[in-house]
XYZ file of C-alpha atoms in Angstrom:
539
model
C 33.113 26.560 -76.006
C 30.063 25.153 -73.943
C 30.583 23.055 -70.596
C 29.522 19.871 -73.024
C 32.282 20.463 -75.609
C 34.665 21.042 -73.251
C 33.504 17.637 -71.284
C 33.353 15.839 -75.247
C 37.345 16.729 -75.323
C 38.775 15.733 -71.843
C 36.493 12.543 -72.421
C 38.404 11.643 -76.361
C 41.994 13.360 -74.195
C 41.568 10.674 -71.941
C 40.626 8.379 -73.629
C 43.625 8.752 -76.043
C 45.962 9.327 -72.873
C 44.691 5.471 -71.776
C 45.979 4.311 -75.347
C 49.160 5.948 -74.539
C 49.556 4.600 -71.278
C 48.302 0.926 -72.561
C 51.496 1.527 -74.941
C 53.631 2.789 -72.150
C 52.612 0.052 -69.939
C 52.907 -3.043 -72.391
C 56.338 -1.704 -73.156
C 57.583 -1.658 -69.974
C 55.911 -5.245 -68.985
C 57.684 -6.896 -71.954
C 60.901 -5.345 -72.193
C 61.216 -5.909 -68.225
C 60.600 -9.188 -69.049
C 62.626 -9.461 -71.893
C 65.675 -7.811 -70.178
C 65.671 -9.731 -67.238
C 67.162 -12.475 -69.340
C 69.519 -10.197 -70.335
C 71.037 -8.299 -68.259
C 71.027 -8.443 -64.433
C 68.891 -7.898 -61.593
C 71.243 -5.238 -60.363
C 71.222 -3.296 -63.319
C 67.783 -3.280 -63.809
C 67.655 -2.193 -60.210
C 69.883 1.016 -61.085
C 68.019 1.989 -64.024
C 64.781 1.922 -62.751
C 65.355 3.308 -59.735
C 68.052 5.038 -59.217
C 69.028 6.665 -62.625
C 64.992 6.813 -63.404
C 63.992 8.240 -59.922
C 66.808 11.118 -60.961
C 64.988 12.091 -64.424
C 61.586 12.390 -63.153
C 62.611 14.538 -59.979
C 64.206 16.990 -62.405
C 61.500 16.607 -64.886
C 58.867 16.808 -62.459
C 60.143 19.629 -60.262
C 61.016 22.117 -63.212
C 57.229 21.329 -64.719
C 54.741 20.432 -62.729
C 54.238 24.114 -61.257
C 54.081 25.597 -64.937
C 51.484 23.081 -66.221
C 49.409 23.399 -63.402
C 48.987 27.137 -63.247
C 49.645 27.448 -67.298
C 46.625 25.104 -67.865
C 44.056 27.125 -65.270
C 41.857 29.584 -67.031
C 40.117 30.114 -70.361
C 42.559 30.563 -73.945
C 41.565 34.199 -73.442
C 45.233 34.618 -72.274
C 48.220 36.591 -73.560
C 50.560 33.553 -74.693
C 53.190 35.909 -74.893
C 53.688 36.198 -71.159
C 52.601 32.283 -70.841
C 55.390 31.042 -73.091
C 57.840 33.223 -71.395
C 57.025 31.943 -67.993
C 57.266 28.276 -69.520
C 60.279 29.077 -71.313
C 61.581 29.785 -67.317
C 61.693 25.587 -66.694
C 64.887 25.102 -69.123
C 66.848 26.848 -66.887
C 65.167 25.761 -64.144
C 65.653 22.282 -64.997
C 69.710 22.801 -65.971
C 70.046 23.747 -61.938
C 68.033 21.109 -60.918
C 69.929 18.706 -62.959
C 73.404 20.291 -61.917
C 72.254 19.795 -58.436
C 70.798 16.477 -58.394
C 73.255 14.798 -60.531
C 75.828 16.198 -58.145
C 74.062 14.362 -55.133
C 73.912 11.461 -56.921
C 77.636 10.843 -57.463
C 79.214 12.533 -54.638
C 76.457 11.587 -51.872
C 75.011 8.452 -52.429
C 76.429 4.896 -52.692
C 78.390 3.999 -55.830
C 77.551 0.899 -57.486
C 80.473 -1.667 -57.649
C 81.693 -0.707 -61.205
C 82.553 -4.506 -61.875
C 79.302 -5.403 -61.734
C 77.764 -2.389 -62.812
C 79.639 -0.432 -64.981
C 79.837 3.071 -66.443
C 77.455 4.802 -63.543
C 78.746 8.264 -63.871
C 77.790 8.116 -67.739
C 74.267 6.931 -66.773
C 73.639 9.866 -64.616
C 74.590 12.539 -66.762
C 72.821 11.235 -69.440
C 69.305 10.498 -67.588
C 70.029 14.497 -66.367
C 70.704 15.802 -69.692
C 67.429 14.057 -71.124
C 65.805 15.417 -68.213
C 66.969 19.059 -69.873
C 65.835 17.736 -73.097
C 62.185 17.012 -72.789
C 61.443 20.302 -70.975
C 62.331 22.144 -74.464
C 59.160 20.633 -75.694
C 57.060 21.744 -72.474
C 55.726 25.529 -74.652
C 54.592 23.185 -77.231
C 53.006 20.648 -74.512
C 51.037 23.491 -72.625
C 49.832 24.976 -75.883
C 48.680 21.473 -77.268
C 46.445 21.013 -73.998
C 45.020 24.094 -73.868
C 43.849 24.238 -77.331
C 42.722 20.274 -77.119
C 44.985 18.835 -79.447
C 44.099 15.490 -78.127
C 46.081 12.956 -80.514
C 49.228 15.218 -80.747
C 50.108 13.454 -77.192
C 49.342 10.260 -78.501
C 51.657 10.784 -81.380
C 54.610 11.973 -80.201
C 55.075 9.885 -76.882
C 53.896 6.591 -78.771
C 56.515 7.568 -81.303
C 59.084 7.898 -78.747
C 58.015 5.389 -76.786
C 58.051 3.206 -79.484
C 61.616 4.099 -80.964
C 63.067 3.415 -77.364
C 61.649 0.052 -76.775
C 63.044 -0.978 -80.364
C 66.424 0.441 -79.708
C 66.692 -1.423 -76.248
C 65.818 -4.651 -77.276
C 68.638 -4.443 -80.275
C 71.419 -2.883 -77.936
C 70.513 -5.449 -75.067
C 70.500 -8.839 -77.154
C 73.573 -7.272 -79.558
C 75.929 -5.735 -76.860
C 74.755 -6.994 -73.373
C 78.290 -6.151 -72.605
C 77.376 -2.395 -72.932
C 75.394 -2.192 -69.657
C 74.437 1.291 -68.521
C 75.517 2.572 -72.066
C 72.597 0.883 -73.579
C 70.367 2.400 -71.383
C 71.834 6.073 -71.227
C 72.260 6.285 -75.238
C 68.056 5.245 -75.216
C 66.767 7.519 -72.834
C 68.532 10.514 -75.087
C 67.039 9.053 -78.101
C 63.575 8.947 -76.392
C 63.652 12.227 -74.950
C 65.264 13.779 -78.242
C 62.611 11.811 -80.790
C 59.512 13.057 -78.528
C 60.666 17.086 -78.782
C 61.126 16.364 -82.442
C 57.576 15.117 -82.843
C 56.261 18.137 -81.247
C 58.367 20.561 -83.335
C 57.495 19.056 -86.740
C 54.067 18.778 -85.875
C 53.698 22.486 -85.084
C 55.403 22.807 -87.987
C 53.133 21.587 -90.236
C 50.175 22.863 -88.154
C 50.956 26.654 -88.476
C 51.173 26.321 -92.298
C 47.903 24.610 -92.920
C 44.624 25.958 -93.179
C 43.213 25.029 -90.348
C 45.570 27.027 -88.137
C 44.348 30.039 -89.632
C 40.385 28.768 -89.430
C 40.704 28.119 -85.497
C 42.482 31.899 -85.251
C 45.175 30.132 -83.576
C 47.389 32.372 -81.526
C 50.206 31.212 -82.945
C 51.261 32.346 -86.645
C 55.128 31.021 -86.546
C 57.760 28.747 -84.905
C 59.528 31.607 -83.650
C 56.362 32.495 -81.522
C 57.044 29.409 -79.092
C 59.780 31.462 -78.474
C 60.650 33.795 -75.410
C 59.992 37.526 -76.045
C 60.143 40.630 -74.081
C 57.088 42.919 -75.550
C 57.768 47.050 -74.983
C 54.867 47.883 -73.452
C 53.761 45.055 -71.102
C 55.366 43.247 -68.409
C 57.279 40.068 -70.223
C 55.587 37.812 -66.979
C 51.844 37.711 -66.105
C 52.721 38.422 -62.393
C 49.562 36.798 -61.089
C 50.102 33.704 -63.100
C 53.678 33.732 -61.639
C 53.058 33.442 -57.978
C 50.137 30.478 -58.645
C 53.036 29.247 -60.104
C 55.227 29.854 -56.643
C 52.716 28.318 -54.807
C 52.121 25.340 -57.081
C 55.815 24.874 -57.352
C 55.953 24.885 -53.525
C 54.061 21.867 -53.971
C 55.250 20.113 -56.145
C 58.678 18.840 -54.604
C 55.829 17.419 -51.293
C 53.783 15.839 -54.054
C 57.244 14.120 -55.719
C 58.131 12.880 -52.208
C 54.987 11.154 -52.007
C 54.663 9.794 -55.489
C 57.863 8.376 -55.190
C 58.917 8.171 -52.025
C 59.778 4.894 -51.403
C 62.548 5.243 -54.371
C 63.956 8.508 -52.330
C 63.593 5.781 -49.465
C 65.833 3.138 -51.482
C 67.824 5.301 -53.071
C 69.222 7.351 -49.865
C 68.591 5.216 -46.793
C 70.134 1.965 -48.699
C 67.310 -0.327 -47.023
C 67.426 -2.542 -49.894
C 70.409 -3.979 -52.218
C 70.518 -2.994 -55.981
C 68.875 -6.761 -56.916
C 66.359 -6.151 -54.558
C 65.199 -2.610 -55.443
C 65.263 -4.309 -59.424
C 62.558 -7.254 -57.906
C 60.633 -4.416 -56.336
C 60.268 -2.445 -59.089
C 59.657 -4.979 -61.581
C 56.345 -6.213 -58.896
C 56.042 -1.975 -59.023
C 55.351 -1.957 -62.503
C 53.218 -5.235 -63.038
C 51.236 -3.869 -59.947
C 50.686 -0.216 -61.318
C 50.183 -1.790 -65.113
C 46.390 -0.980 -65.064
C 46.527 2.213 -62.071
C 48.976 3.926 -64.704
C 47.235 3.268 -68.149
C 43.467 4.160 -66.822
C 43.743 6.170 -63.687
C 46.430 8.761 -64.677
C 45.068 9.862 -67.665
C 41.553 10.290 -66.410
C 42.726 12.840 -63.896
C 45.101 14.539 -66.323
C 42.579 14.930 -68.832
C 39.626 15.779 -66.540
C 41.766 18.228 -64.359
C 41.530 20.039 -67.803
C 37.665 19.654 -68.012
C 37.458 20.987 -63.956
C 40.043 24.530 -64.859
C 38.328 25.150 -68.152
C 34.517 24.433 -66.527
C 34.807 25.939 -62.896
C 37.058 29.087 -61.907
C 39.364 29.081 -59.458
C 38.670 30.314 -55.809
C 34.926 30.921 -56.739
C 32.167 28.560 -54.367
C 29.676 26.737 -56.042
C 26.910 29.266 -55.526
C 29.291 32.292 -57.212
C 29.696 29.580 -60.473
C 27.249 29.772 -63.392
C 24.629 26.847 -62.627
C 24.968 25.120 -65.618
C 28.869 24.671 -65.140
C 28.323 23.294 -61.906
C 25.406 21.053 -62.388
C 27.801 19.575 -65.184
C 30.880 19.796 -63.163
C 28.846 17.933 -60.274
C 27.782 15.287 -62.643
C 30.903 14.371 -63.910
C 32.888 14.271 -60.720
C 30.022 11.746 -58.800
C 30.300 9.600 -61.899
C 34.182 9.942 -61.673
C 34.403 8.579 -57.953
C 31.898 5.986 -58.806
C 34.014 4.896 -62.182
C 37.288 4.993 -59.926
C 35.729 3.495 -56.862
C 34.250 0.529 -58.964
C 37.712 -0.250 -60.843
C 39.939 0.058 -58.106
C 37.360 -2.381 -56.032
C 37.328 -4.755 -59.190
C 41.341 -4.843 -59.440
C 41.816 -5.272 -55.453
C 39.581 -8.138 -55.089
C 40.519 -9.988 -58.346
C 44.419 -9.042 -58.041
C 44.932 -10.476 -55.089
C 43.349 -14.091 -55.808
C 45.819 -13.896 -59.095
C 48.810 -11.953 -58.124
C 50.945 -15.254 -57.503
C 49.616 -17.045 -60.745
C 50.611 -13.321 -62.462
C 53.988 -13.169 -60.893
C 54.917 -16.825 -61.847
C 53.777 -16.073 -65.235
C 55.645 -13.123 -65.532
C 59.061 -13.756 -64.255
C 58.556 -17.622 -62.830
C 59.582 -18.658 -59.252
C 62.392 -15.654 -59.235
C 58.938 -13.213 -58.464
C 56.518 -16.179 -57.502
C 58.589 -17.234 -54.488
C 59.274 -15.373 -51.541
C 57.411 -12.038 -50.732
C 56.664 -11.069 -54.078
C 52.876 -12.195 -53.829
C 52.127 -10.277 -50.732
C 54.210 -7.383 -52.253
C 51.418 -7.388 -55.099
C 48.678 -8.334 -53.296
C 49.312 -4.869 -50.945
C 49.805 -3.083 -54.235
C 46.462 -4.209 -55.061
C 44.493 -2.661 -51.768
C 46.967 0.566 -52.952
C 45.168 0.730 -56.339
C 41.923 1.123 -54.638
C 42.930 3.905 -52.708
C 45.006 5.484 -56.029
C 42.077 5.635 -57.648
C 39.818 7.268 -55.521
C 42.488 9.609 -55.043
C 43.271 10.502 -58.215
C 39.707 12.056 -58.593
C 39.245 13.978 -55.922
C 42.962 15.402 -55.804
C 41.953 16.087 -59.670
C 39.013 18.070 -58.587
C 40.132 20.031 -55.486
C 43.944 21.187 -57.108
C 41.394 22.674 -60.431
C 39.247 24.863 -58.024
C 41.640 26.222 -54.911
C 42.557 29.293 -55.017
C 45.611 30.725 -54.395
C 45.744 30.930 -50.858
C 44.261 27.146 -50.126
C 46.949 25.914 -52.424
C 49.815 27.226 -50.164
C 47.872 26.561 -46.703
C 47.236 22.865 -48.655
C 51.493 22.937 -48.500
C 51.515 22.827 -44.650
C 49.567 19.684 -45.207
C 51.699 17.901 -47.688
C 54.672 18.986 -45.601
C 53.237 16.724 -42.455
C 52.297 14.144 -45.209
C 55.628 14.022 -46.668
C 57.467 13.409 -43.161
C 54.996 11.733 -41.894
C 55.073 9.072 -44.958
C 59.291 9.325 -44.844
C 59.166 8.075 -41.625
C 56.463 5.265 -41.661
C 58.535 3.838 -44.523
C 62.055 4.035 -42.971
C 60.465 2.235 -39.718
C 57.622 -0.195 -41.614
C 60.492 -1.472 -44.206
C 63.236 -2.397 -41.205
C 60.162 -4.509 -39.654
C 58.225 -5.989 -42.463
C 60.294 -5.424 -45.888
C 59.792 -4.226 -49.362
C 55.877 -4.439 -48.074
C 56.218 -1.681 -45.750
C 56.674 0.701 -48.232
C 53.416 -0.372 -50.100
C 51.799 0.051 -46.095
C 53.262 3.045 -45.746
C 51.958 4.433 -49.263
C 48.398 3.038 -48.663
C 48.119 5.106 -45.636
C 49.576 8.373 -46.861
C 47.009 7.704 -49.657
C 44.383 6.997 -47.160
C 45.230 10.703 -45.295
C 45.193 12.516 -48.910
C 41.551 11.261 -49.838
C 40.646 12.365 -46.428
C 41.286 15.989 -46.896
C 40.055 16.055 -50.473
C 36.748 14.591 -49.711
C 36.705 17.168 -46.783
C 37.343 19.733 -49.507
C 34.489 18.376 -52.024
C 31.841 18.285 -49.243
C 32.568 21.601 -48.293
C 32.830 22.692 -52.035
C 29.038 21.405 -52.693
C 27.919 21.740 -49.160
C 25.645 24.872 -49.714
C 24.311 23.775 -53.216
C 22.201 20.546 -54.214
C 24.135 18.915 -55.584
C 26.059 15.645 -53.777
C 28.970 13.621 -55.807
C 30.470 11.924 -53.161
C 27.447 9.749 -53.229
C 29.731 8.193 -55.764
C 31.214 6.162 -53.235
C 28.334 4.793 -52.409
C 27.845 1.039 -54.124
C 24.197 -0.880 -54.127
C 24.067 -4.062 -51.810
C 23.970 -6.540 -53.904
C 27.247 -5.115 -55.801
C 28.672 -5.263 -52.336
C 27.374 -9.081 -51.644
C 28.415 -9.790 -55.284
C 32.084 -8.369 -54.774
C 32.008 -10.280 -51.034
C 31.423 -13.846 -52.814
C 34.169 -13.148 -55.730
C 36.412 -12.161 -53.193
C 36.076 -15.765 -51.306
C 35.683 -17.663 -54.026
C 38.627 -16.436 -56.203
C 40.637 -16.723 -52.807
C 39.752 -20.574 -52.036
C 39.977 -21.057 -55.834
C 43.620 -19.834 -55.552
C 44.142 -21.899 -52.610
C 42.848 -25.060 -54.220
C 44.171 -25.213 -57.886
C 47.417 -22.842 -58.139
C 49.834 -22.637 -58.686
C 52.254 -25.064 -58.205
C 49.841 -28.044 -59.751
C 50.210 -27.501 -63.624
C 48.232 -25.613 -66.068
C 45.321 -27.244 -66.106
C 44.628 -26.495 -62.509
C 45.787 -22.880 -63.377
C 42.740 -22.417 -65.899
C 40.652 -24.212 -63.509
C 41.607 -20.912 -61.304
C 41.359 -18.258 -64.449
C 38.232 -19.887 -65.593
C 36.500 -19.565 -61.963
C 38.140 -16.000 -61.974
C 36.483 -15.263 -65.249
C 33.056 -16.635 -64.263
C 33.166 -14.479 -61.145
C 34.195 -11.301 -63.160
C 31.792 -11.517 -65.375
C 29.032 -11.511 -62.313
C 30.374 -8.391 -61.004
C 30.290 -6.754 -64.542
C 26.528 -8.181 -65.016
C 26.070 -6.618 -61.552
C 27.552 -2.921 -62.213
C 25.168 -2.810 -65.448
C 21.947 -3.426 -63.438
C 22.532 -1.751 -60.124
C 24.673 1.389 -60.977
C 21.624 2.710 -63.362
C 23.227 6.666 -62.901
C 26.378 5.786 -63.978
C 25.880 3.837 -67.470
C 22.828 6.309 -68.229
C 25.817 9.503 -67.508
C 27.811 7.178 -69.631
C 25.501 6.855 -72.517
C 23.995 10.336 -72.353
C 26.922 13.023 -71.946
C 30.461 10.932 -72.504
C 29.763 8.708 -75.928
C 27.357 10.710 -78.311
C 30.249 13.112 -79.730
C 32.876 10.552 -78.739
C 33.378 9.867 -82.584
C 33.249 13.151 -84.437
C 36.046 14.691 -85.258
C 37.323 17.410 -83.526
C 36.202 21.021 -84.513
């Protein structure tokens, strides 16, 4: 498979992997919304913090490591050893579950069961689902390396799907039910999206087409663990990346969600506060989540399949990195251009948003300054997102576990700039205290690019470079959208509110018009190597 084919698939992956998150997203925004009116503030707070923060620990400890290393490399591989050594994060997620579920009965604060009800069921069942999910994780790794790009699509919309329909019915029927609701769900979810994997490989191995791509795979029974005679059962060398990705991986949780660790065991906030702070969370990350995260999942894949690991730029084939070079400048300049576009117009509309969303309960108090902070953090998400995407595909070994030292200081470093930043300004510190851990992260990966490319000709990290007159252009929109906000919202009735949208939109639009004539590279890269296949069908 050539550099473009490879570069034609991530592009449809994530472009399919937006969809999903667009799904995910809009979910989340309307049954938030819809529950609030439901059940209470406090619950809320429990399940999407507490009980959620325990299911993606478990889920993201026992699998991160596996993709990561599982994913690196060509499909010249022996998938017997692979699926053995993926088959090793079941178990490994049954201690971690044990373990954490443990912690979070015996060691942390109990909810008041008059108010919140039936606790001890919610954690074991966000732990078991935890368990759950990973039994689809042979099936996931397979699917990605082979490029079965609308597989994801299917089975998480599915299940995403099937759980927003079952807690809407279970929250206006039985209200009463509280953490019940919410436990029975997240089983459903994680039980419906293992099912959609299984039936799909199903049917796959027992078409034609499975046997026209010489698929690997000839039965069900091959996604499961085997212990060949005469060759090791583990790839050894795929093992320790693993160790050293895995290493990593429990830094990298602590600063994806380390202001819920911060909530959850330093009780800095009440259980109707952390449910405000993660509903802003969530309306602030709508867009970051649905169109950053799948761009650097699905080009993390392009990077791993284009570039091999530990090898310089000059010890590359020329025509991998002249396309790998190419698509990470455009990349940064993509990321650098949304997250600008979201920061400025966000924070002219993040009251207006807020009030629309939830009314004064989110409009009042410091839930406008909590989303307008978000909205600087989405600039500096995005950028980050790329590069991190670009430098974890090409370290080798060794940089990977020196680049553990680093997350180490990051990780303390960002604990403690929360702890002290929320006991002086709020909920807002922990938004301050993620914008500069993010801010420290970029710094060492664009440290890592320019030394990547430093000896070739090639330059991406003139991506973050933007044209003057975008820069004047984003400078007046920025003002204007600000005084606008000032002047007609949003306390003075609609009309004055589309006064404000309608000054918004005129504004966007000149910073759209803008990007089209000034970034010339980017739209041409656009036109020229990510849209002509983006139709066919896959092959």
């Amino acid at each position: 498979m050539t550099s473009q084919d490879i570069l034609n698939h991530a592009t449809k992956l994530a472009s399919y992997n937006v969809l999903i998150q667009v799904v995910f997203r809009v979910q989340t925004f309307v049954l938030n919304a819809f529950t609030l009116r439901y059940i209470s503030k406090e619950v809320i707070g429990v399940v999407n913090v507490r009980l959620t923060l325990l299911y993606t620990t478990v889920v993201f400890l026992a699998r991160e490591a596996f993709r990561r290393a599982c994913l690196s490399g060509s499909n010249e591989r022996n998938w017997t050893q692979v699926i053995n050594l993926l088959w090793i994060t079941v178990p490994l997620g049954v201690v971690c579950s044990l373990l954490l579920s443990w912690i979070w009965l015996q060691l942390l604060e109990v909810p008041d069961p008059r108010r919140i009800p039936h606790y001890e069921i919610g954690v074991m069942a966000f732990g078991l689902s935890a368990v759950v999910e990973l039994l689809a994780e042979p099936f996931w790794v397979v699917a990605q390396a082979h490029l079965f790009i609308k597989l994801k699509v299917i089975a998480e919309s599915v299940s995403a799907t099937v759980r927003s329909i079952l807690t809407v019915v279970s929250v206006v029927l039985f209200p009463q039910w509280g953490l019940y609701i919410f436990a029975f769900v997240q089983l459903v979810y994680t039980g419906v999206l293992v099912l959609c994997y299984v039936i799909y490989f199903t049917k796959f191995l027992k078409s034609p087409e499975s046997q026209k791509k010489s698929f690997p795979f000839s039965r069900l029974t091959d996604f499961l663990p085997k212990f060949p005679k005469n060759q090791p059962a583990l790839d050894w060398k795929l093992s320790l990346l693993t160790w050293s990705f895995f290493k990593q991986s429990f830094l990298k949780q602590v600063l994806t969600e380390g202001e819920r660790y911060v909530m959850t065991f330093l009780n800095v906030l009440n259980f109707g506060d952390q449910g405000v702070y993660d509903v802003v969370n969530n309306l602030g990350s709508l867009v970051a989540r649905f169109l950053f995260l799948p761009i650097e999942e699905s080009f993390y894949i392009f990077f791993v399949k284009v570039l091999e690991r530990g090898k310089s730029a000059k010890q590359q084939p020329q025509e991998d990195v002249n396309m790998a070079a190419a698509v990470l400048e455009s990349l940064i300049k993509l990321a650098l251009l949304m997250g600008l576009t979201i920061t400025i117009f966000g924070y002219a509309f993040s009251q207006l948003a807020l009030d629309i969303y939830g009314g004064s309960v989110l409009s009042s108090g410091s839930g406008p300054s909590l989303l307008r902070c978000y909205c600087v953090y989405v600039l500096l998400l995005a950028i980050n997102g790329v590069t991190e995407c670009f430098t974890f595909a090409v370290m080798s070994k060794e940089e990977v576990d020196r680049y553990n030292f680093v997350m180490l200081a990051l990780s303390l470093t960002f604990l403690s700039l929360s702890y002290f930043l929320i006991s002086v300004l709020g909920s807002v510190g922990f938004i301050l205290a993620n914008c500069l851990n993010m801010g420290l992260r970029i710094s060492h990966s664009i440290y890592y690019i320019y030394r990547y490319f430093r000896d070739s000709i090639h330059r991406p990290l003139e991506g973050l470079r933007l044209s003057p007159s975008l820069i004047l252009v984003y400078i007046f929109s920025a003002v204007v959208t600000t005084f606008s906000e000032v002047v007609f919202c949003c306390d003075k009735g609609w009309l004055y509110r589309l006064i404000h949208i309608f000054i918004g939109a005129l504004c966007f639009l000149a910073v759209f018009t803008t990007i089209f004539f000034t970034e010339t590279k980017l739209i041409s890269f656009a036109k020229t190597r990510l849209f002509p296949r983006y139709l066919k069908k896959d092959t």
